Amino acid sequence: MESQELPYVLVDCIGGRLGVYEDHLGFLKKRFHLITMKEYLENKTLLSKKIRAIYVWYHKPAINEELLQSLPNLKVVASAGVGIDHLDLKLLSSYGVKVSNTPFVVSTDTADMGMALMLASSRRLVEGHEMAVSPDTEYFPVDWLGVEVSGATLGIVGMGKIGYKVAERAKAFEMKILYHNRNQRKKEEESAVGAIYCKKIDDLLQQSDFVLLAATLTPQTHKMIGKRELELMKPTATLINISRGLIVDQDALVEALQNKVIKAAALDVTYPEPLPRDHPLLKLKNVIITPHIGSATKKTRWVMMEEMAESIEAGLAGLPIPREVLP
């Protein structure tokens, strides 16, 4: 099939810091004629009616009403990852555009990341590494201690696919598992991992040694962990966030960490990302921050790309879209 016969798909850019991965291009170019935002803006008259899908990678390109008005034949927006808080679903639906994401493929890696952060924070791995490699270190202090993960109580806020996979891993560490979710899981699912449902988040916060956030960002979960919630946690507790930065009131978290309201935090997500270089979270010893890498493995990112391509092809063919996100 000649390249001009392939469906035209808008992408933000190729390569670089936020662009489509270079090693994904061979796969994508066999299926689509990729148009970057730069190319589109330089050739709007020619391209506006040809573009039928948008491939959203790292939340780019940003989709607003002006862009939608300029793309009369747009049918599908395929977005990488599970979060869709960067998309206005009602606006897209009003233009007859369908949306998909890749919620299942990210679950395993993100759950692994949650456990990695829990272990790294509890055993003070970052501080330990710095001590071990420092030119000023003359001896290792015997009273330099972490806290136990095995046998501790883990509270999971958001028991979807990622949260449940965290619970499966935590079971192997013989942890007591509590969870708070909009809906209670089936009894057999709870039994499989030994999880106990907390209808009220307060009960979970008061009992947990580790509180792990795996909830979706919605208006209801926006800054759901604030000053009041942090003060309910044990002073020996650690907060772990693998969901979205805006689920936590970051100013309240800084204050809680500075004043030892809680012991520590391990964050794969913040707001903004990255944080300003003078942000107080970056100066605290009891914080680990990673650059939003929950799903950042080569295999997972490849499968994400494959699933996005599958959704675009299905939508353009008038078939049911796998992993469609409804407004």
Coordinates of C-alpha atoms in Angstrom, one line a residue:
M1 CA 0.0 0.0 0.0
E2 CA 1.4 3.4 -0.9
S3 CA 2.1 5.8 1.9
Q4 CA -0.5 8.4 0.6
E5 CA -3.2 5.8 1.0
L6 CA -2.5 5.4 4.7
P7 CA -4.7 7.2 7.2
Y8 CA -3.3 10.6 8.3
V9 CA -2.6 10.7 12.0
L10 CA -1.5 13.8 13.9
V11 CA 1.4 13.4 16.5
D12 CA 3.1 16.1 18.5
C13 CA 6.6 15.4 17.3
I14 CA 9.0 12.6 16.6
G15 CA 12.0 11.8 18.9
G16 CA 13.4 14.3 21.3
R17 CA 12.2 14.8 24.9
L18 CA 8.4 14.1 24.4
G19 CA 8.1 12.8 20.9
V20 CA 7.1 9.5 19.5
Y21 CA 9.9 7.0 20.1
E22 CA 12.2 6.6 17.1
D23 CA 12.1 2.8 17.5
H24 CA 8.3 2.8 17.2
L25 CA 8.3 4.6 13.9
G26 CA 8.8 1.5 11.7
F27 CA 5.7 -0.1 13.2
L28 CA 3.6 3.1 13.0
K29 CA 4.6 4.2 9.5
K30 CA 3.5 0.9 8.1
R31 CA 0.0 1.7 9.2
F32 CA -0.3 5.5 9.3
H33 CA 0.9 8.7 7.6
L34 CA 2.3 10.5 10.6
I35 CA 1.9 14.3 10.6
T36 CA 3.7 16.3 13.3
M37 CA 2.1 19.4 14.8
K38 CA 4.8 21.5 13.1
E39 CA 4.0 20.1 9.7
Y40 CA 0.3 20.6 10.4
L41 CA 0.6 24.2 11.4
E42 CA 2.7 24.9 8.3
N43 CA 0.2 23.2 6.0
K44 CA -3.2 23.6 7.6
T45 CA -5.1 24.1 4.4
L46 CA -3.8 20.9 2.8
L47 CA -3.8 18.7 5.9
S48 CA -6.8 19.8 8.0
K49 CA -9.3 17.6 6.1
K50 CA -6.9 14.6 5.8
I51 CA -6.2 14.0 9.5
R52 CA -8.5 11.4 10.9
A53 CA -6.8 10.5 14.2
I54 CA -4.6 12.0 16.9
Y55 CA -1.9 9.9 18.6
V56 CA -1.4 11.4 22.1
W57 CA 2.0 10.6 23.6
Y58 CA 3.1 12.1 26.9
H59 CA -0.1 14.1 26.9
K60 CA 0.9 15.8 23.6
P61 CA -0.4 17.2 21.4
A62 CA -2.8 19.2 23.6
I63 CA -6.3 19.0 22.3
N64 CA -8.5 22.1 22.6
E65 CA -11.6 23.4 20.8
E66 CA -9.6 25.4 18.3
L67 CA -7.8 22.2 17.2
L68 CA -11.0 20.2 17.0
Q69 CA -12.7 22.9 14.9
S70 CA -9.8 22.7 12.4
L71 CA -10.0 18.9 12.0
P72 CA -13.5 18.2 10.5
N73 CA -12.7 14.5 9.7
L74 CA -11.2 13.6 13.1
K75 CA -12.6 10.3 14.4
V76 CA -10.3 8.9 17.1
V77 CA -8.0 10.2 19.8
A78 CA -5.7 7.4 21.1
S79 CA -4.0 8.3 24.4
A80 CA -1.1 6.5 26.0
G81 CA -1.3 5.4 29.6
V82 CA -4.3 5.1 31.9
G83 CA -4.9 8.7 33.0
I84 CA -7.2 10.8 30.8
D85 CA -7.3 13.9 33.0
H86 CA -5.5 15.8 30.2
L87 CA -8.5 15.2 27.8
D88 CA -11.9 16.9 27.8
L89 CA -14.0 13.9 27.1
K90 CA -17.3 15.8 26.9
L91 CA -15.7 18.3 24.4
L92 CA -14.3 15.5 22.3
S93 CA -17.7 13.6 22.3
S94 CA -19.5 16.8 21.2
Y95 CA -17.4 16.7 18.0
G96 CA -18.1 13.0 17.5
V97 CA -14.6 11.9 18.4
K98 CA -14.0 8.7 20.2
V99 CA -11.2 8.2 22.8
S100 CA -9.1 5.3 23.9
N101 CA -6.4 4.7 26.4
T102 CA -4.1 1.8 27.4
P103 CA -5.2 1.1 31.0
F104 CA -4.3 -2.6 31.3
V105 CA -0.7 -2.7 30.0
V106 CA 0.6 -0.2 32.5
S107 CA -0.7 -2.0 35.6
T108 CA 2.1 -4.5 36.2
D109 CA 5.0 -2.1 35.8
T110 CA 3.3 0.6 37.9
A111 CA 2.5 -1.9 40.6
D112 CA 6.2 -2.9 40.6
M113 CA 7.1 0.7 40.9
G114 CA 4.9 1.1 43.9
M115 CA 6.6 -1.8 45.7
A116 CA 10.0 -0.4 44.6
L117 CA 9.2 3.0 46.2
M118 CA 8.0 1.4 49.3
L119 CA 11.1 -0.7 49.8
A120 CA 13.4 2.1 48.8
S121 CA 11.8 4.5 51.3
S122 CA 11.5 2.0 54.1
R123 CA 15.1 0.9 53.9
R124 CA 16.4 4.4 53.0
L125 CA 18.2 3.2 49.9
V126 CA 18.8 6.6 48.4
E127 CA 20.4 7.9 51.6
G128 CA 22.3 4.6 52.0
H129 CA 23.7 4.9 48.5
E130 CA 24.8 8.5 49.1
M131 CA 26.5 7.4 52.3
A132 CA 28.2 4.4 50.6
V133 CA 29.7 6.4 47.8
S134 CA 30.5 9.7 49.6
P135 CA 34.2 10.6 49.7
D136 CA 33.6 11.7 53.3
T137 CA 32.4 8.4 54.6
E138 CA 34.9 6.7 57.0
Y139 CA 32.6 4.1 58.5
F140 CA 29.0 2.9 58.3
P141 CA 27.1 3.7 61.5
V142 CA 25.5 0.6 63.1
D143 CA 22.5 2.7 64.4
W144 CA 21.5 3.7 60.8
L145 CA 18.2 1.9 60.6
G146 CA 15.2 1.6 58.3
V147 CA 11.7 0.2 59.0
E148 CA 10.2 -3.2 58.2
V149 CA 8.0 -3.8 55.2
S150 CA 7.3 -7.5 55.8
G151 CA 4.4 -7.8 58.3
A152 CA 3.5 -4.1 58.2
T153 CA 0.1 -2.7 57.3
L154 CA -0.4 -1.3 53.8
G155 CA -3.3 0.9 53.0
I156 CA -4.2 1.1 49.3
V157 CA -6.3 4.0 48.1
G158 CA -7.8 3.1 44.8
M159 CA -8.1 -0.7 44.3
G160 CA -8.4 -0.8 40.5
K161 CA -6.1 -2.9 38.4
I162 CA -2.9 -1.2 39.6
G163 CA -4.0 -1.2 43.2
Y164 CA -4.9 -4.9 43.1
K165 CA -1.6 -5.8 41.6
V166 CA 0.1 -4.0 44.4
A167 CA -1.9 -6.0 46.8
E168 CA -0.8 -9.2 45.1
R169 CA 2.8 -8.2 45.6
A170 CA 2.3 -7.0 49.2
K171 CA 0.7 -10.4 50.1
A172 CA 4.1 -12.0 49.3
F173 CA 5.6 -9.7 51.9
E174 CA 3.1 -10.9 54.5
M175 CA 1.6 -7.5 54.8
K176 CA -1.8 -6.7 56.3
I177 CA -3.7 -5.1 53.4
L178 CA -6.4 -2.5 53.8
Y179 CA -8.0 -0.7 50.9
H180 CA -10.4 2.1 50.2
N181 CA -12.2 2.3 46.9
R182 CA -15.3 3.8 45.4
N183 CA -16.7 0.2 45.2
Q184 CA -15.9 -2.8 47.3
R185 CA -14.2 -5.7 45.5
K186 CA -15.8 -9.1 45.3
K187 CA -15.3 -11.3 48.3
E188 CA -13.2 -13.8 46.4
E189 CA -10.9 -11.0 45.1
E190 CA -10.4 -9.8 48.6
S191 CA -9.7 -13.3 49.9
A192 CA -7.2 -14.0 47.2
V193 CA -4.9 -11.2 48.5
G194 CA -6.2 -11.0 52.1
A195 CA -7.4 -7.4 51.6
I196 CA -9.9 -5.7 54.1
Y197 CA -12.2 -3.0 52.8
C198 CA -12.3 0.3 54.5
K199 CA -15.5 2.1 53.5
K200 CA -14.1 5.3 55.2
I201 CA -10.7 6.4 54.1
D202 CA -10.1 7.7 57.7
D203 CA -10.0 4.2 59.0
L204 CA -7.3 3.2 56.5
L205 CA -5.2 6.2 57.2
Q206 CA -5.2 5.7 60.9
Q207 CA -4.1 2.1 60.7
S208 CA -1.6 2.0 57.9
D209 CA 2.2 2.0 58.1
F210 CA 2.3 2.7 54.4
V211 CA -0.4 4.5 52.4
L212 CA -0.2 3.9 48.7
L213 CA -2.2 6.1 46.3
A214 CA -3.3 4.3 43.1
A215 CA -6.6 6.2 42.5
T216 CA -7.6 7.9 39.2
L217 CA -7.5 11.7 39.2
T218 CA -11.1 13.0 39.1
P219 CA -12.8 16.1 40.6
Q220 CA -13.6 13.9 43.6
T221 CA -10.0 12.7 44.2
H222 CA -8.4 16.1 43.5
K223 CA -6.2 16.9 46.6
M224 CA -8.1 14.1 48.5
I225 CA -5.0 13.8 50.7
G226 CA -4.6 17.1 52.5
K227 CA -3.7 18.4 55.9
R228 CA -6.5 16.7 57.7
E229 CA -5.8 13.3 56.1
L230 CA -2.0 13.5 56.7
E231 CA -2.7 14.3 60.4
L232 CA -4.8 11.1 60.6
M233 CA -1.8 9.0 59.5
K234 CA 0.7 7.6 62.0
P235 CA 3.8 9.7 62.7
T236 CA 5.7 6.6 61.6
A237 CA 3.8 6.2 58.3
T238 CA 5.0 6.7 54.7
L239 CA 2.9 8.1 51.9
I240 CA 3.6 6.6 48.4
N241 CA 2.0 8.1 45.3
I242 CA 2.0 6.3 42.0
S243 CA -1.2 7.9 40.6
R244 CA -1.2 11.6 39.9
G245 CA 0.4 14.4 41.8
L246 CA -2.8 16.4 42.2
I247 CA -4.4 13.7 44.3
V248 CA -2.2 15.1 47.1
D249 CA -2.2 18.7 48.5
Q250 CA 1.6 19.2 48.0
D251 CA 1.8 22.2 50.3
A252 CA 0.2 20.2 53.1
L253 CA 2.6 17.3 52.4
V254 CA 5.6 19.5 52.6
E255 CA 4.4 20.8 56.0
A256 CA 3.7 17.3 57.2
L257 CA 7.1 16.1 56.3
Q258 CA 8.9 19.1 57.7
N259 CA 7.0 18.8 61.0
K260 CA 7.3 15.0 61.2
V261 CA 3.5 14.6 61.1
I262 CA 4.4 11.6 58.9
K263 CA 7.7 9.9 58.6
A264 CA 8.4 9.9 54.8
A265 CA 7.0 10.1 51.3
A266 CA 8.0 8.3 48.1
L267 CA 6.5 10.0 45.0
D268 CA 6.6 9.0 41.3
V269 CA 4.3 11.9 40.5
T270 CA 4.2 15.5 41.5
Y271 CA 2.7 18.8 40.2
P272 CA 4.1 20.2 38.1
E273 CA 6.5 17.6 36.6
P274 CA 9.3 18.3 37.1
L275 CA 9.1 20.4 40.2
P276 CA 10.8 23.8 40.2
R277 CA 14.4 23.3 41.2
D278 CA 13.9 25.3 44.4
H279 CA 10.8 23.4 45.5
P280 CA 11.0 22.4 49.2
L281 CA 10.2 18.8 48.5
L282 CA 13.5 18.5 46.7
K283 CA 15.4 19.5 49.9
L284 CA 13.9 17.0 52.3
K285 CA 15.9 13.9 53.2
N286 CA 12.7 11.9 54.0
V287 CA 11.4 12.1 50.4
I288 CA 12.2 10.0 47.4
I289 CA 11.0 11.5 44.0
T290 CA 11.2 9.7 40.7
P291 CA 10.4 11.1 37.3
H292 CA 6.9 9.6 36.7
I293 CA 8.4 6.3 35.4
G294 CA 5.7 3.9 36.6
S295 CA 5.2 2.4 33.2
A296 CA 8.6 3.2 31.8
T297 CA 9.9 -0.1 30.5
K298 CA 10.7 -0.8 26.9
K299 CA 8.2 -3.7 26.6
T300 CA 5.3 -1.8 28.2
R301 CA 5.8 1.3 26.1
W302 CA 5.9 -0.9 22.9
V303 CA 2.7 -2.6 23.9
M304 CA 1.1 0.8 24.6
M305 CA 2.0 1.9 21.1
E306 CA 0.6 -1.3 19.6
E307 CA -2.7 -0.8 21.5
M308 CA -3.0 2.8 20.4
A309 CA -2.5 1.8 16.8
E310 CA -5.1 -0.9 17.2
S311 CA -7.6 1.5 18.6
I312 CA -7.0 4.0 15.8
E313 CA -7.4 1.3 13.1
A314 CA -10.6 0.0 14.7
G315 CA -12.1 3.5 15.0
L316 CA -11.3 4.5 11.4
A317 CA -12.8 1.2 10.2
G318 CA -16.0 1.8 12.1
L319 CA -15.4 -1.1 14.4
P320 CA -15.7 -1.1 18.2
I321 CA -12.7 0.6 19.7
P322 CA -10.7 -1.6 22.2
R323 CA -10.3 0.2 25.5
E324 CA -12.7 3.0 24.5
V325 CA -13.1 5.7 27.2
L326 CA -16.6 7.0 27.5
P327 CA -17.4 10.6 28.6

